[in-house]
Short mmCIF file of C-alpha atoms (C1' of nucleotides) in Angstrom, two decimals:
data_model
loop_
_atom_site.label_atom_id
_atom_site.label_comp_id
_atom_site.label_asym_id
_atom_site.label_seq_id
_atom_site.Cartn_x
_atom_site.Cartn_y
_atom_site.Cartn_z
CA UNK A 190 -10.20 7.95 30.51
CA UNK A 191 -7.40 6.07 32.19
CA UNK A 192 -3.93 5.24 31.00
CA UNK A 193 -3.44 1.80 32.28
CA UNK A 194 -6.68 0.20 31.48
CA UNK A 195 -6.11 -3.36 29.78
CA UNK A 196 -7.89 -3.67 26.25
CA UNK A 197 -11.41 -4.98 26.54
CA UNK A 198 -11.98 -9.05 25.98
CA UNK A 199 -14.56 -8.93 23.18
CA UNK A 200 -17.38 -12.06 23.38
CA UNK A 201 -18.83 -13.15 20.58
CA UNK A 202 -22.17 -11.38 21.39
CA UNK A 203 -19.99 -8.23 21.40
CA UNK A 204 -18.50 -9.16 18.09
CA UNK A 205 -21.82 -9.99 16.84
CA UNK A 206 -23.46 -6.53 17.79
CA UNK A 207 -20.18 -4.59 16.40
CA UNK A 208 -20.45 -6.31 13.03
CA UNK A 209 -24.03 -5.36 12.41
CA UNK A 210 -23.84 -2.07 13.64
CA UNK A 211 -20.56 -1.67 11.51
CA UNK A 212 -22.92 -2.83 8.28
CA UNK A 213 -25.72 -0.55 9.53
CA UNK A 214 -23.16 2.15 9.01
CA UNK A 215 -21.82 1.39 6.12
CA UNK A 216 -25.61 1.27 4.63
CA UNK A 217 -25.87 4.67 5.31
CA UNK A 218 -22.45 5.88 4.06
CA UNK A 219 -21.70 3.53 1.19
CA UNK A 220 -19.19 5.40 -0.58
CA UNK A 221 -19.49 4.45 -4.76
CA UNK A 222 -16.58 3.62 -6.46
CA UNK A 223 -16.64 2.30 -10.02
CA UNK A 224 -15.97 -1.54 -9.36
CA UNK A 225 -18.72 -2.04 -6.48
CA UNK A 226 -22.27 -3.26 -7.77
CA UNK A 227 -25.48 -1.80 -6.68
CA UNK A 228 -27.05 -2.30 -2.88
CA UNK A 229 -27.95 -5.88 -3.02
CA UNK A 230 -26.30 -6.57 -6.51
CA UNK A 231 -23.76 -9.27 -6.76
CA UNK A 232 -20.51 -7.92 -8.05
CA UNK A 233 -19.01 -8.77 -11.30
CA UNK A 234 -15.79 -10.91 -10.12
CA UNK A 235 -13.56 -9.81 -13.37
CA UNK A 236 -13.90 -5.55 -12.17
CA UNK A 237 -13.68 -7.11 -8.07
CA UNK A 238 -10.21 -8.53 -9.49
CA UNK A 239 -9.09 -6.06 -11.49
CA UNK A 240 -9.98 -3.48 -8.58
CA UNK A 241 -8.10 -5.36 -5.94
CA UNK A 242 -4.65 -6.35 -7.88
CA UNK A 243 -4.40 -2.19 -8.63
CA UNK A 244 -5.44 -1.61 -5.26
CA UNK A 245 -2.39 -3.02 -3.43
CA UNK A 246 -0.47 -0.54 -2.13
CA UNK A 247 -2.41 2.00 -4.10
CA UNK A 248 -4.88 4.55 -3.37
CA UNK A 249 -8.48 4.72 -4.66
CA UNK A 250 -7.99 7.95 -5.98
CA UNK A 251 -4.63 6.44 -8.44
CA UNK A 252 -6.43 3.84 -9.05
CA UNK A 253 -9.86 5.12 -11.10
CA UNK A 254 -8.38 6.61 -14.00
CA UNK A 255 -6.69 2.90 -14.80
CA UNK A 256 -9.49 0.67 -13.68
CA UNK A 257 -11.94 2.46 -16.23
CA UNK A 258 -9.13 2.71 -18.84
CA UNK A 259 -8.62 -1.20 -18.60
CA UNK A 260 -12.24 -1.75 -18.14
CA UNK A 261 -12.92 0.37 -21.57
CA UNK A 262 -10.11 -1.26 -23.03
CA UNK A 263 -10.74 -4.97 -21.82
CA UNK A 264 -14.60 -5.27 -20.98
CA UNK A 265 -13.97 -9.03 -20.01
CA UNK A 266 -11.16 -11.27 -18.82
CA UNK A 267 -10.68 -12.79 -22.16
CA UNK A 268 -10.09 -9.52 -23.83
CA UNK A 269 -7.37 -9.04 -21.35
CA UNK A 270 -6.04 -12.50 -22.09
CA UNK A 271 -5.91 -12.30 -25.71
CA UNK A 272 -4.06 -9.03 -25.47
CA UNK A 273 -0.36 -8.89 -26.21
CA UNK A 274 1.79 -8.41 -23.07
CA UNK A 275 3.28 -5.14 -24.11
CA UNK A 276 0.01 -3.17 -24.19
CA UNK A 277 -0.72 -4.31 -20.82
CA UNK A 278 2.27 -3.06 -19.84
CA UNK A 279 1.81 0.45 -21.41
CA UNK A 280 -1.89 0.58 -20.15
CA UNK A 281 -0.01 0.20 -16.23
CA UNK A 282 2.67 2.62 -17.02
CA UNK A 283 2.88 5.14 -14.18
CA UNK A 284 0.63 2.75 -11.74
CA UNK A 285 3.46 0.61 -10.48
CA UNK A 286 4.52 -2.34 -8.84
CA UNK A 287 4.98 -3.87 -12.82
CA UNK A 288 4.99 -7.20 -11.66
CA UNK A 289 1.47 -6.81 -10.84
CA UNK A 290 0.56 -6.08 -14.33
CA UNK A 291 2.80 -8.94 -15.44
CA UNK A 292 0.83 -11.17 -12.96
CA UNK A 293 -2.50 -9.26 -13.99
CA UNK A 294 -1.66 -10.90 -17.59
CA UNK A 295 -0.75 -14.14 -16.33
CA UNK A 296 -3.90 -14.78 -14.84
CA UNK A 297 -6.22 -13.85 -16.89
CA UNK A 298 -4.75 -16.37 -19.07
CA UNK A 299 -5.37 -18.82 -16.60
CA UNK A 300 -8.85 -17.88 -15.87
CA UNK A 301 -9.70 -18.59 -19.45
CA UNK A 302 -7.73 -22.10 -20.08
CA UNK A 303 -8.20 -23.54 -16.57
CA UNK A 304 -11.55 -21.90 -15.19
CA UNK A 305 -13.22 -21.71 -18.86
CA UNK A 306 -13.00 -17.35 -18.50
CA UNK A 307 -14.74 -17.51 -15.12
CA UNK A 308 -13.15 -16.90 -12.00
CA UNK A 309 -13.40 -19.82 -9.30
CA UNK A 310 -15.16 -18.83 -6.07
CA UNK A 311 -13.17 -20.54 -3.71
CA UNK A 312 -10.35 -18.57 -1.59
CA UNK A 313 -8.03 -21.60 -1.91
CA UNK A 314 -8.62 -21.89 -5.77
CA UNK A 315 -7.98 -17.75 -6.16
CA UNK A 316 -4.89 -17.91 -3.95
CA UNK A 317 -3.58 -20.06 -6.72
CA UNK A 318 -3.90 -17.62 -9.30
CA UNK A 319 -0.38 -15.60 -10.34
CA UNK A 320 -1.17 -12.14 -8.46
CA UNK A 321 -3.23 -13.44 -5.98
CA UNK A 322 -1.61 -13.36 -2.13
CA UNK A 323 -3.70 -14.42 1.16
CA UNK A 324 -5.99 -10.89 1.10
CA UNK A 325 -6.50 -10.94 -2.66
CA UNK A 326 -7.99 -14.35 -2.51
CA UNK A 327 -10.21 -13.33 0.63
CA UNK A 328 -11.49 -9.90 -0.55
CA UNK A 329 -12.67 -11.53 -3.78
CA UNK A 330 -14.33 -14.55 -2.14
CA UNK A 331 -15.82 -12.19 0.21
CA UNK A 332 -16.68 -9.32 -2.20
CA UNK A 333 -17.62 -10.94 -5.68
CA UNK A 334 -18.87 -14.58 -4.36
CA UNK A 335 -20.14 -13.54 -0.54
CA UNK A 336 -17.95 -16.46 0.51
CA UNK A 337 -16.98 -16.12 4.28
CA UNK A 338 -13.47 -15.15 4.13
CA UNK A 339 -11.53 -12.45 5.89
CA UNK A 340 -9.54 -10.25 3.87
CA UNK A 341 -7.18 -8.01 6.12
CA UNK A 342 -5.78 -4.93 4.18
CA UNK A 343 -3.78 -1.97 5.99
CA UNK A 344 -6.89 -0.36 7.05
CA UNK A 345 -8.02 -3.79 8.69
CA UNK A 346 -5.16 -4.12 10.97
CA UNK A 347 -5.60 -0.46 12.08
CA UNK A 348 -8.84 -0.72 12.74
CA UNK A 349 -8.50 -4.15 14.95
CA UNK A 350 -5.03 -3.03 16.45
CA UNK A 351 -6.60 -0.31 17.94
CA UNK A 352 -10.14 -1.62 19.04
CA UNK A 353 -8.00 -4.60 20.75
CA UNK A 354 -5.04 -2.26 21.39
CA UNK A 355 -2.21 -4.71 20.33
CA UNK A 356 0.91 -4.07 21.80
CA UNK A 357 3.10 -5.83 19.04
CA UNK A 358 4.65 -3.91 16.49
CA UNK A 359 3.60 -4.27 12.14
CA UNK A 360 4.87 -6.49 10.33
CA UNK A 361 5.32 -8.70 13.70
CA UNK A 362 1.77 -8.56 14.65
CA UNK A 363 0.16 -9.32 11.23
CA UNK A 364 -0.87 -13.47 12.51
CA UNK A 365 -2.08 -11.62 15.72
CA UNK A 366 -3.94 -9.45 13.98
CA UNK A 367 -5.48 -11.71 11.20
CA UNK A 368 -6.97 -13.79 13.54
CA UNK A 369 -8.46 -11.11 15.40
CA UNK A 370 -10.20 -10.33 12.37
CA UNK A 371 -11.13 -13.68 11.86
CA UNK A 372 -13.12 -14.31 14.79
CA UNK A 373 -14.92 -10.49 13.98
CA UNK A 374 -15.98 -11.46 10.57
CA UNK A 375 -20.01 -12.35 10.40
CA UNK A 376 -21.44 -15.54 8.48
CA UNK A 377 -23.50 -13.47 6.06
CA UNK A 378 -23.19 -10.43 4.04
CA UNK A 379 -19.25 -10.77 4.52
CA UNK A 380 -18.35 -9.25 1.20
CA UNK A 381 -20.47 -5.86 2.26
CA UNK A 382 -18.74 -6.71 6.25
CA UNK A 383 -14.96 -6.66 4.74
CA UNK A 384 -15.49 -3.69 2.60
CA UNK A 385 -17.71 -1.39 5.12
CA UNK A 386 -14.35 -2.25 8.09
CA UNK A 387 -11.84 -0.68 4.72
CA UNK A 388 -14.36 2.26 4.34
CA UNK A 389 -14.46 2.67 8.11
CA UNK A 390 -10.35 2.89 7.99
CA UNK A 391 -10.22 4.65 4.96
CA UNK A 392 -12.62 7.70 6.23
CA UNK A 393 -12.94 6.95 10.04
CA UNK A 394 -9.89 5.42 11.42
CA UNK A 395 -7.33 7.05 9.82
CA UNK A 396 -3.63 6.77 10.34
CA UNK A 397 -3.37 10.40 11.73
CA UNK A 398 -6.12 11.65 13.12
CA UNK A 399 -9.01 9.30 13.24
CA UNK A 400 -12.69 11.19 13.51
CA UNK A 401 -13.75 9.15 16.93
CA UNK A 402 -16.78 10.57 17.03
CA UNK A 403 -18.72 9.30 14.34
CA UNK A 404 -17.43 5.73 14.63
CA UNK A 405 -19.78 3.08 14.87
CA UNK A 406 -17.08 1.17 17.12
CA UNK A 407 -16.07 4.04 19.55
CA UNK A 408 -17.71 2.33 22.30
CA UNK A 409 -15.82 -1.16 21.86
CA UNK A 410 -12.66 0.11 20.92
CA UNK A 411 -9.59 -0.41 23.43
CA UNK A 412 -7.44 2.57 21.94
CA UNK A 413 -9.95 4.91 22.38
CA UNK A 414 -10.62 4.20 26.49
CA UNK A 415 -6.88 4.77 26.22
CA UNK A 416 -7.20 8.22 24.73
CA UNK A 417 -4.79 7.93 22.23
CA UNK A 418 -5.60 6.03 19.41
CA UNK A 419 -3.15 7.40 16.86
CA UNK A 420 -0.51 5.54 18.57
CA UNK A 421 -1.93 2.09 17.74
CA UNK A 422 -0.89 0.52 15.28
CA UNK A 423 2.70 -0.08 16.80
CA UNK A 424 5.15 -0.11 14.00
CA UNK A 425 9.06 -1.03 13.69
CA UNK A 426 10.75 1.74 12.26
CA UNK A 427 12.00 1.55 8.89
CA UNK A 428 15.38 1.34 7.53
CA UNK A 429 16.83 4.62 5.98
CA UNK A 430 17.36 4.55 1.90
CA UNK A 431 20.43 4.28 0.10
CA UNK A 432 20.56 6.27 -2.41
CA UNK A 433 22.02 5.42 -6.24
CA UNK A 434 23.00 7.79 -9.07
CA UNK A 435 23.50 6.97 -12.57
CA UNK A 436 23.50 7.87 -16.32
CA UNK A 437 20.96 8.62 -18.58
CA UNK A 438 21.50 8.71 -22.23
CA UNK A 439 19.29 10.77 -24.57
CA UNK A 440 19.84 9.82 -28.11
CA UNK A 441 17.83 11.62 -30.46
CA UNK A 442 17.73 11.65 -33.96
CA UNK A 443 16.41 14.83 -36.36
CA UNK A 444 13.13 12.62 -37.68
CA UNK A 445 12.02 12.97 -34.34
CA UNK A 446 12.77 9.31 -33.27
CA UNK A 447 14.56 8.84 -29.82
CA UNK A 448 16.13 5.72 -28.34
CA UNK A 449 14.47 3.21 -26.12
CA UNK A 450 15.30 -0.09 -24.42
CA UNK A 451 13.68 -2.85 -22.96
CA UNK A 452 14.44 -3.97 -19.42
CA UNK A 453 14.79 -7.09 -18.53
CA UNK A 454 11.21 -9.53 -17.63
CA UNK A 455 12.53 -9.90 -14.00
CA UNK A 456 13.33 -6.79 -11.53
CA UNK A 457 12.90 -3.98 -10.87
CA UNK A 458 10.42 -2.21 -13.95
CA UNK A 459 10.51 -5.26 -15.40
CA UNK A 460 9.50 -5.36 -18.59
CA UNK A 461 9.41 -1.23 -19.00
CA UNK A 462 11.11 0.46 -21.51
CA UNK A 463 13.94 2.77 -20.32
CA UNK A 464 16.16 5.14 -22.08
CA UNK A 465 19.28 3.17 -21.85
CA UNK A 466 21.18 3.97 -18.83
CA UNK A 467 24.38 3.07 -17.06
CA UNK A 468 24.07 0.89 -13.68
CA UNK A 469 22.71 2.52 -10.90
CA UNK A 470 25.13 2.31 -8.50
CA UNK A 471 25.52 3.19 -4.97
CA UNK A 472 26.99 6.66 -3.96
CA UNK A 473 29.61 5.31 -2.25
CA UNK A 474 30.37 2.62 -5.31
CA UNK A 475 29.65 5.64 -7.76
CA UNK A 476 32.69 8.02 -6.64
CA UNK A 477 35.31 5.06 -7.22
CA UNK A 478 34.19 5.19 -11.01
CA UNK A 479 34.93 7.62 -13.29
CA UNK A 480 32.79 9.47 -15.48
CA UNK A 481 34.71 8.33 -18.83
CA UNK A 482 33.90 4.38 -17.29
CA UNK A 483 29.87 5.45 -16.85
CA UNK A 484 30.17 6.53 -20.24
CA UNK A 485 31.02 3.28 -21.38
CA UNK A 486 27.74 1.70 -20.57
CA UNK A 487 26.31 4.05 -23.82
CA UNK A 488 24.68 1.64 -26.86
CA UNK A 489 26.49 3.88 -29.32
CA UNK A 490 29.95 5.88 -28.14
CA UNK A 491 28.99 9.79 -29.01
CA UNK A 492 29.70 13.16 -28.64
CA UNK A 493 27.53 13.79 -25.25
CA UNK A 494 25.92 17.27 -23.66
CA UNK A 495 25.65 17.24 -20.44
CA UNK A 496 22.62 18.58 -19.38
CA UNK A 497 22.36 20.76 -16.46
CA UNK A 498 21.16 19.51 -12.87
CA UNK A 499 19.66 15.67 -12.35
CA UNK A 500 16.40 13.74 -12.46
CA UNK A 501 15.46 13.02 -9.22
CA UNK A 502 12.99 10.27 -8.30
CA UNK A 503 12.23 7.66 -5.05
CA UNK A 504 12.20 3.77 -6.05
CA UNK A 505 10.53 1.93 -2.63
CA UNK A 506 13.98 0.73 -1.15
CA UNK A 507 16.07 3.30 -2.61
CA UNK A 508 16.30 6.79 -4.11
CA UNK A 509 17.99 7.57 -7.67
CA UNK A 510 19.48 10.80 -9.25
CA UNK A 511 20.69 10.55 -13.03
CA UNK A 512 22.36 12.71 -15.22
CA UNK A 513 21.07 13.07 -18.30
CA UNK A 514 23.50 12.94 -21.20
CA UNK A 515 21.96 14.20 -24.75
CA UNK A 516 23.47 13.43 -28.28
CA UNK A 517 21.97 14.07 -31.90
CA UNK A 518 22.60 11.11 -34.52
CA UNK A 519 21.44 10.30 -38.01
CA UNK A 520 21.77 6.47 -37.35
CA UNK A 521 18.95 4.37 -38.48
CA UNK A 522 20.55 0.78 -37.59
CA UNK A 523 19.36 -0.68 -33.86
CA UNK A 524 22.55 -0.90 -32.20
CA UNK A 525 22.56 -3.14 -28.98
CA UNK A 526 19.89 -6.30 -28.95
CA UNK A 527 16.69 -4.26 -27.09
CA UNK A 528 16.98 -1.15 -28.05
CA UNK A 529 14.76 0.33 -30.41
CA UNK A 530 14.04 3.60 -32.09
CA UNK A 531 10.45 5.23 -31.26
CA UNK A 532 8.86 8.59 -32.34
CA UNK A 533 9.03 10.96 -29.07
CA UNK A 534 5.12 12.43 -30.46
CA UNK A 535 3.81 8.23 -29.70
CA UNK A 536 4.82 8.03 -26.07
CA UNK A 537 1.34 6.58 -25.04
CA UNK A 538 2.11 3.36 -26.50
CA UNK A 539 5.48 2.40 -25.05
CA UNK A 540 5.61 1.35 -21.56
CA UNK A 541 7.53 4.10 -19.96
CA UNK A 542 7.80 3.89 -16.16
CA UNK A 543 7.14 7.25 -13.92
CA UNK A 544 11.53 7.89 -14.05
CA UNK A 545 11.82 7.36 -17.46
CA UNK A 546 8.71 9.88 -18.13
CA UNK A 547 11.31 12.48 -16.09
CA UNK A 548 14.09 11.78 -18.27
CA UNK A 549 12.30 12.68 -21.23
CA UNK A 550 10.70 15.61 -19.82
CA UNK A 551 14.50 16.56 -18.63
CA UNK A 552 15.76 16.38 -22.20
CA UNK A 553 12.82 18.26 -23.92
CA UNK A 554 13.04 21.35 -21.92
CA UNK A 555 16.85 21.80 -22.42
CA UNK A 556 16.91 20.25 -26.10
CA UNK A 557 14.02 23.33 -27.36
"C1'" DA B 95 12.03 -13.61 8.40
"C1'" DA B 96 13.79 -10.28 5.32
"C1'" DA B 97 14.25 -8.12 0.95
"C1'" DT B 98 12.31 -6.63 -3.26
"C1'" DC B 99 9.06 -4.13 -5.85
"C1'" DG B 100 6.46 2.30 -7.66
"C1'" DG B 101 4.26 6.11 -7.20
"C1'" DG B 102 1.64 9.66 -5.22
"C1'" DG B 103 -1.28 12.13 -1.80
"C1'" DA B 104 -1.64 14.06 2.75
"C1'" DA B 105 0.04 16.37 6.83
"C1'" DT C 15 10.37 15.56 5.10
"C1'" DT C 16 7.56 11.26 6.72
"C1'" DC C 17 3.97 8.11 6.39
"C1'" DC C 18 1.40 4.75 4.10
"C1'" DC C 19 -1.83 3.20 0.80
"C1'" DA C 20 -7.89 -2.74 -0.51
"C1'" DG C 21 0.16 -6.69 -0.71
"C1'" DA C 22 2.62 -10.39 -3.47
"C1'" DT C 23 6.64 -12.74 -4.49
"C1'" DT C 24 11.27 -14.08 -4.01
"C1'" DT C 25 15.27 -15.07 -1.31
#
DNA sequence: AAATCGGGGAA
DNA sequence: TTCCCAGATTT
């Protein structure tokens, strides 16, 4: 294997070859997951659309337990549309990303009064759709409707940054690479094309150590006549995380009922309920404020225990540690607009983000 | 173009 | 720890 050797220039009877031994492969190693149809069975377009919108940034494995909760829950898109917002917020809580459940709301709405509760097969007319981005649309075309379309996921660029080695750097290469993919996508069986080239960089072509020798490409692919195809794709390193601290305040009353807020519809965990908390601020903003001003920020002034250590958790863009602050009250009244008193033994049907689930968790093992 | 927006599994 | 996952939307 040499070093230096430019990638290979792919024809299109190359690319034709590749694609059908790529779906010869993935007839023999078809993986099942819950919202793919039978060998030869159109998909149903409502579980292809659920799949995908909790499949962004999200692995299979997360995924399952909530597609077959929804599915259970919501058989059809106009069960999900006639549902009230909050308990498709509670139904996501822990998945996520809430504006995609927000979204996932939105358009199922839309399916039913613009599309008559049938989703529209064209890529253009899905791209519309709240939720919906440019590999959304594609995958769905391609999956549920065997449209021609090329969906490009993570595991798509991998997979074509390394067979055509590109040498420019994620997120910078993403129109490189999507039309790369374009020109490798076949005119028929495209759905079963787009998802056998996500199972081949799923379980193949892996980020770390990709299993060479049982790909179906090894022969056309420019990384591997390099001998080093872990170092493809090329990626700008990312920025380091600030990190924010902040107050959490426990208020608990001796009926069992704790206090809970509603964030705000737009944000970050929009539309979750929080225990209320002072601002997150930034470390460096943090140590110019008191702790008597943090406590300010409390719906109801109290007597607070402070509990020992923090609750630690990682937000995408930055990480968070609150101190949780405890208090015991006989009050019945709601005290600040959005705030609202909830027994702690009915936590399923609130929708309590993955921090908030710490806070409690916190509390309860210093408050027994 | 860059920033925002969660959480967890794997190495 | 670091990486990154069937990305979309807003700024």
């Amino acid at each position: 294997m040499t070093v230096d050797e430019p990638p290979i220039a792919l024809s299109d009877q190359r690319r034709q070859a590749m694609a059908v031994r790529l779906l010869a492969w993935y007839d023999r190693h078809r993986r099942h997951l819950p919202w793919r149809a039978a060998p030869g069975d159109r998909a149903d377009p409502y579980r292809v659309w659920l799949s995908e919108i909790m499949l962004q940034q999200t692995t299979v494995v997360t995924v399952k337990p909530y597609f077959d909760g929804f599915l259970a829950r919501w058989p059809s898109v106009a069960d999900l549309a006639a549902a009230p917002l909050d308990t498709v917020l509670s139904a996501w809580a822990g998945l996520g990303y809430y504006a995609r459940a927000r979204n996932l709301h939105k358009c199922a709405q839309e399916v039913v009064a613009r599309h008559g509760g049938a989703f529209p097969a064209d890529e253009a007319a899905l791209l519309a759709l709240p939720g919906i981005g440019p590999y959304t649309a594609a995958a769905i075309a391609a999956i549920a409707f065997d449209q021609v379309a090329s969906p490009v996921d993570g595991n798509i660029e991998r997979v074509m940054a390394r067979i055509h080695r590109v040498e420019k750097a994620l997120p910078a290469a993403k129109p490189e690479i999507r039309t790369l993919a374009q020109t490798h996508t076949p005119p028929r069986r495209t759905g079963d094309y787009a998802q056998a080239l996500m199972d081949l960089g799923a379980t193949i072509c892996t980020p770390r150590k990709p299993v060479c020798a049982l790909c179906p490409w090894q022969a056309d692919c420019a990384a591997y006549a390099h001998g080093a195809p872990m170092t493809w794709p090329r990626r700008t390193p990312k920025a380091a995380k600030p990190h924010r601290t902040g107050l959490a305040f426990l208020y608990y009353r001796g009926d069992g009922q704790v206090l809970f807020r509603r964030r705000p519809e737009q944000g970050l965990l929009g539309g979750m309920t929080e225990v209320p908390c002072s601002p997150w601020l930034p470390q460096s903003e943090a140590a110019e404020v008191d702790f008597d001003n943090l406590l300010k920020a409390a719906p109801i002034a109290a007597n607070w225990a402070t509990l020992d250590g923090q609750v630690q958790h990682v937000f995408t863009h930055f990480s968070l540690a609150l101190t949780v602050l405890a208090a015991q009250t006989d009050a019945r009244q709601v005290p600040v607009e959005d705030c609202f008193w909830h027994p702690l033994d009915d936590l399923e049907s609130l929708a309590l983000p993955t921090v908030m689930v710490k806070v409690l968790q916190h509390g309860m093992r210093q408050l027994r």
